[in-house]
Amino acid sequence: DAGVIQSPRHEVTEMGQEVTLRCKPISGHDYLFWYRQTMMRGLELLIYFNNNVPIDDSGMPEDRFSAKMPNASFSTLKIQPSEPRDSAVYFCASSFEVLTSSHQETQYFGPGTRLLVL
Amino acid sequence: AQKITQTQPGMFVQEKEAVTLDCTYDTSDPSYGLFWYKQPSSGEMIFLIYQGSYDQQNATEGRYSLNFQKARKSANLVISASQLGDSAMYFCAMRVEYTGANSKLTFGKGITLSVRP
């Protein structure tokens, strides 16, 4: 089975440009998560969806960031306009529904998109 | 609020020896899950092992085992017979149960492990 698919794998853009990151979760998974990883802040959860509906976007840094999940097999994370401080690795992850937190419903991560904003 | 603490500096281990990576957590929720992920230099996040708060036995997955001490709130990862390919960053993560967010993972800062030949 294919894992979580992310594209592009690398993105270099100039400040002010719009950036769109894409994610295809594992088929059948109910949850989709977007994370950002930097040296300074580690791994941060930006937003997550349950059955295509955003549940918690409290980690989204500011209005320049937006995420959508138009269907169960596709999600986008958009940054507009991009800034140098947005440079990071962005991960998408997915999992089955978590019945209780002590249930082992593992989040499986995509390979990440390495974003560099000049 | 839940918190994961990984405070070890970079760890070094000789090939074929065992190593323990420390993780302590803080939560008041009785129901939670603990995860370990590996991130090699290539960047992907690889799931290693899981421990549920109600599990009676320590989790094991091949060369990985989790030393779960509930009273101490620790969930240390033990890697036996280290291999060169184990050199990576290792993250401990926790999921707690509260309304509407029982799928959310909180990650520690990670520990770098280097395996020496």
PDB file of C-alpha atoms in Angstrom:
ATOM      1  CA  ASP A   1       0.000   0.000   0.000  1.00  0.00           C
ATOM      2  CA  ALA A   2       1.169   3.491  -0.727  1.00  0.00           C
ATOM      3  CA  GLY A   3       1.976   5.611   2.266  1.00  0.00           C
ATOM      4  CA  VAL A   4       1.217   9.282   2.705  1.00  0.00           C
ATOM      5  CA  ILE A   5       2.233  11.150  -0.431  1.00  0.00           C
ATOM      6  CA  GLN A   6       3.413  14.744  -0.365  1.00  0.00           C
ATOM      7  CA  SER A   7       4.373  17.079  -3.139  1.00  0.00           C
ATOM      8  CA  PRO A   8       6.546  18.820  -3.917  1.00  0.00           C
ATOM      9  CA  ARG A   9       9.419  17.291  -1.969  1.00  0.00           C
ATOM     10  CA  HIS A  10      11.424  20.491  -2.215  1.00  0.00           C
ATOM     11  CA  GLU A  11      10.295  24.028  -2.859  1.00  0.00           C
ATOM     12  CA  VAL A  12      12.386  27.149  -3.187  1.00  0.00           C
ATOM     13  CA  THR A  13      10.523  30.391  -3.592  1.00  0.00           C
ATOM     14  CA  GLU A  14      10.962  34.080  -3.084  1.00  0.00           C
ATOM     15  CA  MET A  15       9.427  36.104  -0.315  1.00  0.00           C
ATOM     16  CA  GLY A  16       5.931  37.231  -1.173  1.00  0.00           C
ATOM     17  CA  GLN A  17       5.124  34.321  -3.435  1.00  0.00           C
ATOM     18  CA  GLU A  18       2.290  31.913  -2.845  1.00  0.00           C
ATOM     19  CA  VAL A  19       3.252  28.383  -1.871  1.00  0.00           C
ATOM     20  CA  THR A  20       0.949  25.375  -2.052  1.00  0.00           C
ATOM     21  CA  LEU A  21       1.848  22.091  -0.449  1.00  0.00           C
ATOM     22  CA  ARG A  22      -0.111  18.961  -1.274  1.00  0.00           C
ATOM     23  CA  CYS A  23      -0.892  15.782   0.567  1.00  0.00           C
ATOM     24  CA  LYS A  24      -2.599  12.510  -0.229  1.00  0.00           C
ATOM     25  CA  PRO A  25      -3.339  10.522   2.937  1.00  0.00           C
ATOM     26  CA  ILE A  26      -3.381   6.762   3.243  1.00  0.00           C
ATOM     27  CA  SER A  27      -6.598   5.438   1.789  1.00  0.00           C
ATOM     28  CA  GLY A  28      -9.252   4.880   4.437  1.00  0.00           C
ATOM     29  CA  HIS A  29      -7.695   7.083   7.075  1.00  0.00           C
ATOM     30  CA  ASP A  30     -10.123   9.437   8.781  1.00  0.00           C
ATOM     31  CA  TYR A  31      -7.651  11.953  10.135  1.00  0.00           C
ATOM     32  CA  LEU A  32      -5.142  14.179   8.391  1.00  0.00           C
ATOM     33  CA  PHE A  33      -2.543  16.300  10.137  1.00  0.00           C
ATOM     34  CA  TRP A  34      -0.223  19.071   8.982  1.00  0.00           C
ATOM     35  CA  TYR A  35       3.001  19.634  10.944  1.00  0.00           C
ATOM     36  CA  ARG A  36       5.889  22.034  10.621  1.00  0.00           C
ATOM     37  CA  GLN A  37       9.411  21.174  11.769  1.00  0.00           C
ATOM     38  CA  THR A  38      12.154  23.703  12.450  1.00  0.00           C
ATOM     39  CA  MET A  39      15.337  23.538  14.461  1.00  0.00           C
ATOM     40  CA  MET A  40      14.138  26.227  16.827  1.00  0.00           C
ATOM     41  CA  ARG A  41      10.606  25.046  17.489  1.00  0.00           C
ATOM     42  CA  GLY A  42      10.773  21.341  16.786  1.00  0.00           C
ATOM     43  CA  LEU A  43       7.707  19.573  15.439  1.00  0.00           C
ATOM     44  CA  GLU A  44       4.534  21.639  15.674  1.00  0.00           C
ATOM     45  CA  LEU A  45       1.009  20.627  14.783  1.00  0.00           C
ATOM     46  CA  LEU A  46      -0.535  23.246  12.528  1.00  0.00           C
ATOM     47  CA  ILE A  47      -3.988  21.861  11.829  1.00  0.00           C
ATOM     48  CA  TYR A  48      -5.828  18.593  11.599  1.00  0.00           C
ATOM     49  CA  PHE A  49      -8.926  17.300   9.874  1.00  0.00           C
ATOM     50  CA  ASN A  50     -11.409  14.574  10.697  1.00  0.00           C
ATOM     51  CA  ASN A  51     -13.431  13.296   7.755  1.00  0.00           C
ATOM     52  CA  ASN A  52     -12.377  16.355   5.737  1.00  0.00           C
ATOM     53  CA  VAL A  53     -13.542  18.797   8.407  1.00  0.00           C
ATOM     54  CA  PRO A  54     -10.972  20.999  10.181  1.00  0.00           C
ATOM     55  CA  ILE A  55     -11.028  20.180  13.883  1.00  0.00           C
ATOM     56  CA  ASP A  56      -8.236  22.212  15.390  1.00  0.00           C
ATOM     57  CA  ASP A  57      -6.347  24.976  13.604  1.00  0.00           C
ATOM     58  CA  SER A  58      -4.948  26.595  16.728  1.00  0.00           C
ATOM     59  CA  GLY A  59      -1.423  25.837  15.554  1.00  0.00           C
ATOM     60  CA  MET A  60      -1.723  27.775  12.322  1.00  0.00           C
ATOM     61  CA  PRO A  61       0.736  30.645  12.748  1.00  0.00           C
ATOM     62  CA  GLU A  62      -1.279  33.437  11.174  1.00  0.00           C
ATOM     63  CA  ASP A  63      -3.707  34.346   8.464  1.00  0.00           C
ATOM     64  CA  ARG A  64      -1.117  33.807   5.782  1.00  0.00           C
ATOM     65  CA  PHE A  65      -1.562  30.081   6.331  1.00  0.00           C
ATOM     66  CA  SER A  66      -4.634  28.213   5.171  1.00  0.00           C
ATOM     67  CA  ALA A  67      -5.462  24.537   4.748  1.00  0.00           C
ATOM     68  CA  LYS A  68      -8.203  22.724   2.925  1.00  0.00           C
ATOM     69  CA  MET A  69      -9.343  19.177   2.510  1.00  0.00           C
ATOM     70  CA  PRO A  70     -11.826  19.088  -0.360  1.00  0.00           C
ATOM     71  CA  ASN A  71     -12.122  15.308  -0.278  1.00  0.00           C
ATOM     72  CA  ALA A  72     -10.869  12.282   1.625  1.00  0.00           C
ATOM     73  CA  SER A  73      -7.835  11.801  -0.591  1.00  0.00           C
ATOM     74  CA  PHE A  74      -6.423  15.286  -0.906  1.00  0.00           C
ATOM     75  CA  SER A  75      -5.378  18.220   1.242  1.00  0.00           C
ATOM     76  CA  THR A  76      -3.490  21.434   0.640  1.00  0.00           C
ATOM     77  CA  LEU A  77      -1.581  23.800   2.869  1.00  0.00           C
ATOM     78  CA  LYS A  78      -1.181  27.242   1.383  1.00  0.00           C
ATOM     79  CA  ILE A  79       1.065  30.086   2.456  1.00  0.00           C
ATOM     80  CA  GLN A  80       0.287  33.470   0.935  1.00  0.00           C
ATOM     81  CA  PRO A  81       2.383  35.562   0.996  1.00  0.00           C
ATOM     82  CA  SER A  82       5.378  33.491   2.039  1.00  0.00           C
ATOM     83  CA  GLU A  83       8.127  34.869   4.283  1.00  0.00           C
ATOM     84  CA  PRO A  84      11.675  33.658   5.019  1.00  0.00           C
ATOM     85  CA  ARG A  85      10.606  32.578   8.508  1.00  0.00           C
ATOM     86  CA  ASP A  86       8.244  30.069   6.927  1.00  0.00           C
ATOM     87  CA  SER A  87      11.259  28.047   5.796  1.00  0.00           C
ATOM     88  CA  ALA A  88      10.842  24.618   7.357  1.00  0.00           C
ATOM     89  CA  VAL A  89       9.967  21.035   6.632  1.00  0.00           C
ATOM     90  CA  TYR A  90       6.222  20.523   6.394  1.00  0.00           C
ATOM     91  CA  PHE A  91       4.868  17.087   7.126  1.00  0.00           C
ATOM     92  CA  CYS A  92       1.504  15.610   6.419  1.00  0.00           C
ATOM     93  CA  ALA A  93       0.347  12.605   8.454  1.00  0.00           C
ATOM     94  CA  SER A  94      -2.777  10.499   8.543  1.00  0.00           C
ATOM     95  CA  SER A  95      -4.410   7.931  10.798  1.00  0.00           C
ATOM     96  CA  PHE A  96      -7.571   5.975  11.368  1.00  0.00           C
ATOM     97  CA  GLU A  97     -10.120   7.328  13.794  1.00  0.00           C
ATOM     98  CA  VAL A  98      -8.910   7.395  17.354  1.00  0.00           C
ATOM     99  CA  LEU A  99     -11.542   5.912  19.621  1.00  0.00           C
ATOM    100  CA  THR A 100      -9.649   6.723  22.783  1.00  0.00           C
ATOM    101  CA  SER A 101      -6.223   8.236  23.238  1.00  0.00           C
ATOM    102  CA  SER A 102      -4.942   4.945  24.606  1.00  0.00           C
ATOM    103  CA  HIS A 103      -5.894   3.215  21.383  1.00  0.00           C
ATOM    104  CA  GLN A 104      -3.021   2.542  19.084  1.00  0.00           C
ATOM    105  CA  GLU A 105      -4.057   4.463  16.032  1.00  0.00           C
ATOM    106  CA  THR A 106      -0.661   5.414  14.737  1.00  0.00           C
ATOM    107  CA  GLN A 107      -0.093   8.527  12.710  1.00  0.00           C
ATOM    108  CA  TYR A 108       1.825   7.747   9.542  1.00  0.00           C
ATOM    109  CA  PHE A 109       3.906  10.534   8.128  1.00  0.00           C
ATOM    110  CA  GLY A 110       4.638  11.530   4.579  1.00  0.00           C
ATOM    111  CA  PRO A 111       8.203  12.243   3.431  1.00  0.00           C
ATOM    112  CA  GLY A 112       7.793  15.974   4.037  1.00  0.00           C
ATOM    113  CA  THR A 113       8.185  19.068   1.891  1.00  0.00           C
ATOM    114  CA  ARG A 114      11.344  21.039   2.469  1.00  0.00           C
ATOM    115  CA  LEU A 115      10.448  24.700   1.940  1.00  0.00           C
ATOM    116  CA  LEU A 116      12.979  27.470   1.541  1.00  0.00           C
ATOM    117  CA  VAL A 117      11.746  31.031   1.226  1.00  0.00           C
ATOM    118  CA  LEU A 118      14.416  33.442   0.081  1.00  0.00           C
TER     119      LEU A 118
ATOM    120  CA  ALA B   1      -1.603  20.628  29.547  1.00  0.00           C
ATOM    121  CA  GLN B   2       0.408  17.667  28.396  1.00  0.00           C
ATOM    122  CA  LYS B   3       4.150  17.831  28.003  1.00  0.00           C
ATOM    123  CA  ILE B   4       6.922  15.572  26.731  1.00  0.00           C
ATOM    124  CA  THR B   5      10.489  16.037  27.949  1.00  0.00           C
ATOM    125  CA  GLN B   6      13.559  14.675  26.218  1.00  0.00           C
ATOM    126  CA  THR B   7      16.616  16.255  27.801  1.00  0.00           C
ATOM    127  CA  GLN B   8      19.494  13.966  26.906  1.00  0.00           C
ATOM    128  CA  PRO B   9      22.227  15.561  24.839  1.00  0.00           C
ATOM    129  CA  GLY B  10      23.408  13.728  21.760  1.00  0.00           C
ATOM    130  CA  MET B  11      23.785  10.054  22.569  1.00  0.00           C
ATOM    131  CA  PHE B  12      26.544   7.770  21.365  1.00  0.00           C
ATOM    132  CA  VAL B  13      26.565   3.989  21.392  1.00  0.00           C
ATOM    133  CA  GLN B  14      28.912   1.352  20.096  1.00  0.00           C
ATOM    134  CA  GLU B  15      27.570  -0.905  17.385  1.00  0.00           C
ATOM    135  CA  LYS B  16      25.921  -4.054  18.774  1.00  0.00           C
ATOM    136  CA  GLU B  17      25.432  -2.548  22.227  1.00  0.00           C
ATOM    137  CA  ALA B  18      22.118  -1.560  23.775  1.00  0.00           C
ATOM    138  CA  VAL B  19      21.094   2.041  24.359  1.00  0.00           C
ATOM    139  CA  THR B  20      18.287   3.719  26.309  1.00  0.00           C
ATOM    140  CA  LEU B  21      16.718   6.963  25.177  1.00  0.00           C
ATOM    141  CA  ASP B  22      14.860   8.806  27.914  1.00  0.00           C
ATOM    142  CA  CYS B  23      11.398  10.285  27.765  1.00  0.00           C
ATOM    143  CA  THR B  24       9.303  11.709  30.577  1.00  0.00           C
ATOM    144  CA  TYR B  25       5.797  12.991  30.199  1.00  0.00           C
ATOM    145  CA  ASP B  26       3.322  14.989  32.154  1.00  0.00           C
ATOM    146  CA  THR B  27      -0.423  14.626  32.020  1.00  0.00           C
ATOM    147  CA  SER B  28      -3.276  14.402  34.463  1.00  0.00           C
ATOM    148  CA  ASP B  29      -5.344  12.342  32.066  1.00  0.00           C
ATOM    149  CA  PRO B  30      -5.519   8.633  33.008  1.00  0.00           C
ATOM    150  CA  SER B  31      -5.959   7.605  29.382  1.00  0.00           C
ATOM    151  CA  TYR B  32      -3.075   8.291  27.056  1.00  0.00           C
ATOM    152  CA  GLY B  33      -0.811   6.744  24.473  1.00  0.00           C
ATOM    153  CA  LEU B  34       2.928   7.054  24.042  1.00  0.00           C
ATOM    154  CA  PHE B  35       4.769   6.760  20.733  1.00  0.00           C
ATOM    155  CA  TRP B  36       8.338   6.734  19.549  1.00  0.00           C
ATOM    156  CA  TYR B  37       9.335   7.865  16.069  1.00  0.00           C
ATOM    157  CA  LYS B  38      12.672   7.734  14.300  1.00  0.00           C
ATOM    158  CA  GLN B  39      13.841  10.443  11.922  1.00  0.00           C
ATOM    159  CA  PRO B  40      16.967   9.524   9.950  1.00  0.00           C
ATOM    160  CA  SER B  41      18.999  12.112   8.105  1.00  0.00           C
ATOM    161  CA  SER B  42      16.813  11.604   5.043  1.00  0.00           C
ATOM    162  CA  GLY B  43      14.047  13.335   6.995  1.00  0.00           C
ATOM    163  CA  GLU B  44      11.101  10.962   7.056  1.00  0.00           C
ATOM    164  CA  MET B  45       9.322  10.180  10.329  1.00  0.00           C
ATOM    165  CA  ILE B  46       9.148   6.459  10.994  1.00  0.00           C
ATOM    166  CA  PHE B  47       6.864   4.983  13.638  1.00  0.00           C
ATOM    167  CA  LEU B  48       8.700   2.572  15.957  1.00  0.00           C
ATOM    168  CA  ILE B  49       6.633   1.556  18.931  1.00  0.00           C
ATOM    169  CA  TYR B  50       3.508   2.341  20.942  1.00  0.00           C
ATOM    170  CA  GLN B  51       2.507   2.004  24.610  1.00  0.00           C
ATOM    171  CA  GLY B  52      -0.999   2.537  25.933  1.00  0.00           C
ATOM    172  CA  SER B  53      -1.509   3.834  29.456  1.00  0.00           C
ATOM    173  CA  TYR B  54      -3.601   0.812  30.366  1.00  0.00           C
ATOM    174  CA  ASP B  55      -1.264  -1.759  28.860  1.00  0.00           C
ATOM    175  CA  GLN B  56      -0.038  -4.129  31.534  1.00  0.00           C
ATOM    176  CA  GLN B  57       3.123  -5.134  29.736  1.00  0.00           C
ATOM    177  CA  ASN B  58       5.916  -3.124  28.211  1.00  0.00           C
ATOM    178  CA  ALA B  59       5.678  -2.876  24.446  1.00  0.00           C
ATOM    179  CA  THR B  60       8.238  -4.607  22.247  1.00  0.00           C
ATOM    180  CA  GLU B  61       8.812  -4.455  18.492  1.00  0.00           C
ATOM    181  CA  GLY B  62      11.828  -6.386  17.314  1.00  0.00           C
ATOM    182  CA  ARG B  63      14.931  -4.690  18.675  1.00  0.00           C
ATOM    183  CA  TYR B  64      12.854  -1.894  20.191  1.00  0.00           C
ATOM    184  CA  SER B  65      11.281  -2.067  23.610  1.00  0.00           C
ATOM    185  CA  LEU B  66       9.630   0.519  25.747  1.00  0.00           C
ATOM    186  CA  ASN B  67      10.455   0.714  29.438  1.00  0.00           C
ATOM    187  CA  PHE B  68       7.164   2.092  30.709  1.00  0.00           C
ATOM    188  CA  GLN B  69       7.171   3.273  34.324  1.00  0.00           C
ATOM    189  CA  LYS B  70       3.771   4.770  34.897  1.00  0.00           C
ATOM    190  CA  ALA B  71       4.351   6.029  38.428  1.00  0.00           C
ATOM    191  CA  ARG B  72       7.462   7.862  37.300  1.00  0.00           C
ATOM    192  CA  LYS B  73       5.769   9.021  34.099  1.00  0.00           C
ATOM    193  CA  SER B  74       8.605   7.762  31.991  1.00  0.00           C
ATOM    194  CA  ALA B  75       8.579   5.881  28.690  1.00  0.00           C
ATOM    195  CA  ASN B  76      12.159   5.178  27.747  1.00  0.00           C
ATOM    196  CA  LEU B  77      13.036   3.547  24.429  1.00  0.00           C
ATOM    197  CA  VAL B  78      15.529   0.716  24.563  1.00  0.00           C
ATOM    198  CA  ILE B  79      17.290  -0.292  21.368  1.00  0.00           C
ATOM    199  CA  SER B  80      19.121  -3.586  21.630  1.00  0.00           C
ATOM    200  CA  ALA B  81      22.039  -4.626  19.446  1.00  0.00           C
ATOM    201  CA  SER B  82      22.502  -1.190  17.885  1.00  0.00           C
ATOM    202  CA  GLN B  83      23.165  -0.990  14.175  1.00  0.00           C
ATOM    203  CA  LEU B  84      24.763   1.770  12.134  1.00  0.00           C
ATOM    204  CA  GLY B  85      21.376   2.400  10.561  1.00  0.00           C
ATOM    205  CA  ASP B  86      19.973   3.326  13.970  1.00  0.00           C
ATOM    206  CA  SER B  87      21.822   6.638  13.814  1.00  0.00           C
ATOM    207  CA  ALA B  88      18.989   9.159  13.714  1.00  0.00           C
ATOM    208  CA  MET B  89      16.891  11.585  15.714  1.00  0.00           C
ATOM    209  CA  TYR B  90      14.331   9.903  17.977  1.00  0.00           C
ATOM    210  CA  PHE B  91      11.113  11.554  19.067  1.00  0.00           C
ATOM    211  CA  CYS B  92       8.833  10.627  21.923  1.00  0.00           C
ATOM    212  CA  ALA B  93       5.200  11.675  21.535  1.00  0.00           C
ATOM    213  CA  MET B  94       2.041  11.482  23.605  1.00  0.00           C
ATOM    214  CA  ARG B  95      -1.640  11.546  22.916  1.00  0.00           C
ATOM    215  CA  VAL B  96      -4.095  12.333  25.673  1.00  0.00           C
ATOM    216  CA  GLU B  97      -7.842  12.075  25.740  1.00  0.00           C
ATOM    217  CA  TYR B  98      -9.952  15.091  26.084  1.00  0.00           C
ATOM    218  CA  THR B  99     -13.042  16.088  24.309  1.00  0.00           C
ATOM    219  CA  GLY B 100     -12.623  16.564  20.614  1.00  0.00           C
ATOM    220  CA  ALA B 101      -8.884  16.187  20.529  1.00  0.00           C
ATOM    221  CA  ASN B 102      -8.030  12.640  21.428  1.00  0.00           C
ATOM    222  CA  SER B 103      -6.113  12.204  18.222  1.00  0.00           C
ATOM    223  CA  LYS B 104      -3.645  15.026  18.763  1.00  0.00           C
ATOM    224  CA  LEU B 105       0.034  14.142  19.311  1.00  0.00           C
ATOM    225  CA  THR B 106       2.435  16.238  21.356  1.00  0.00           C
ATOM    226  CA  PHE B 107       6.099  15.677  20.491  1.00  0.00           C
ATOM    227  CA  GLY B 108       9.257  16.082  22.506  1.00  0.00           C
ATOM    228  CA  LYS B 109      12.273  17.928  21.160  1.00  0.00           C
ATOM    229  CA  GLY B 110      14.006  14.722  20.129  1.00  0.00           C
ATOM    230  CA  ILE B 111      17.300  12.995  20.894  1.00  0.00           C
ATOM    231  CA  THR B 112      20.118  12.453  18.430  1.00  0.00           C
ATOM    232  CA  LEU B 113      21.634   8.984  18.494  1.00  0.00           C
ATOM    233  CA  SER B 114      24.929   8.176  16.820  1.00  0.00           C
ATOM    234  CA  VAL B 115      26.050   4.574  16.479  1.00  0.00           C
ATOM    235  CA  ARG B 116      29.807   4.081  16.307  1.00  0.00           C
ATOM    236  CA  PRO B 117      31.306   1.195  14.298  1.00  0.00           C
TER     237      PRO B 117
END
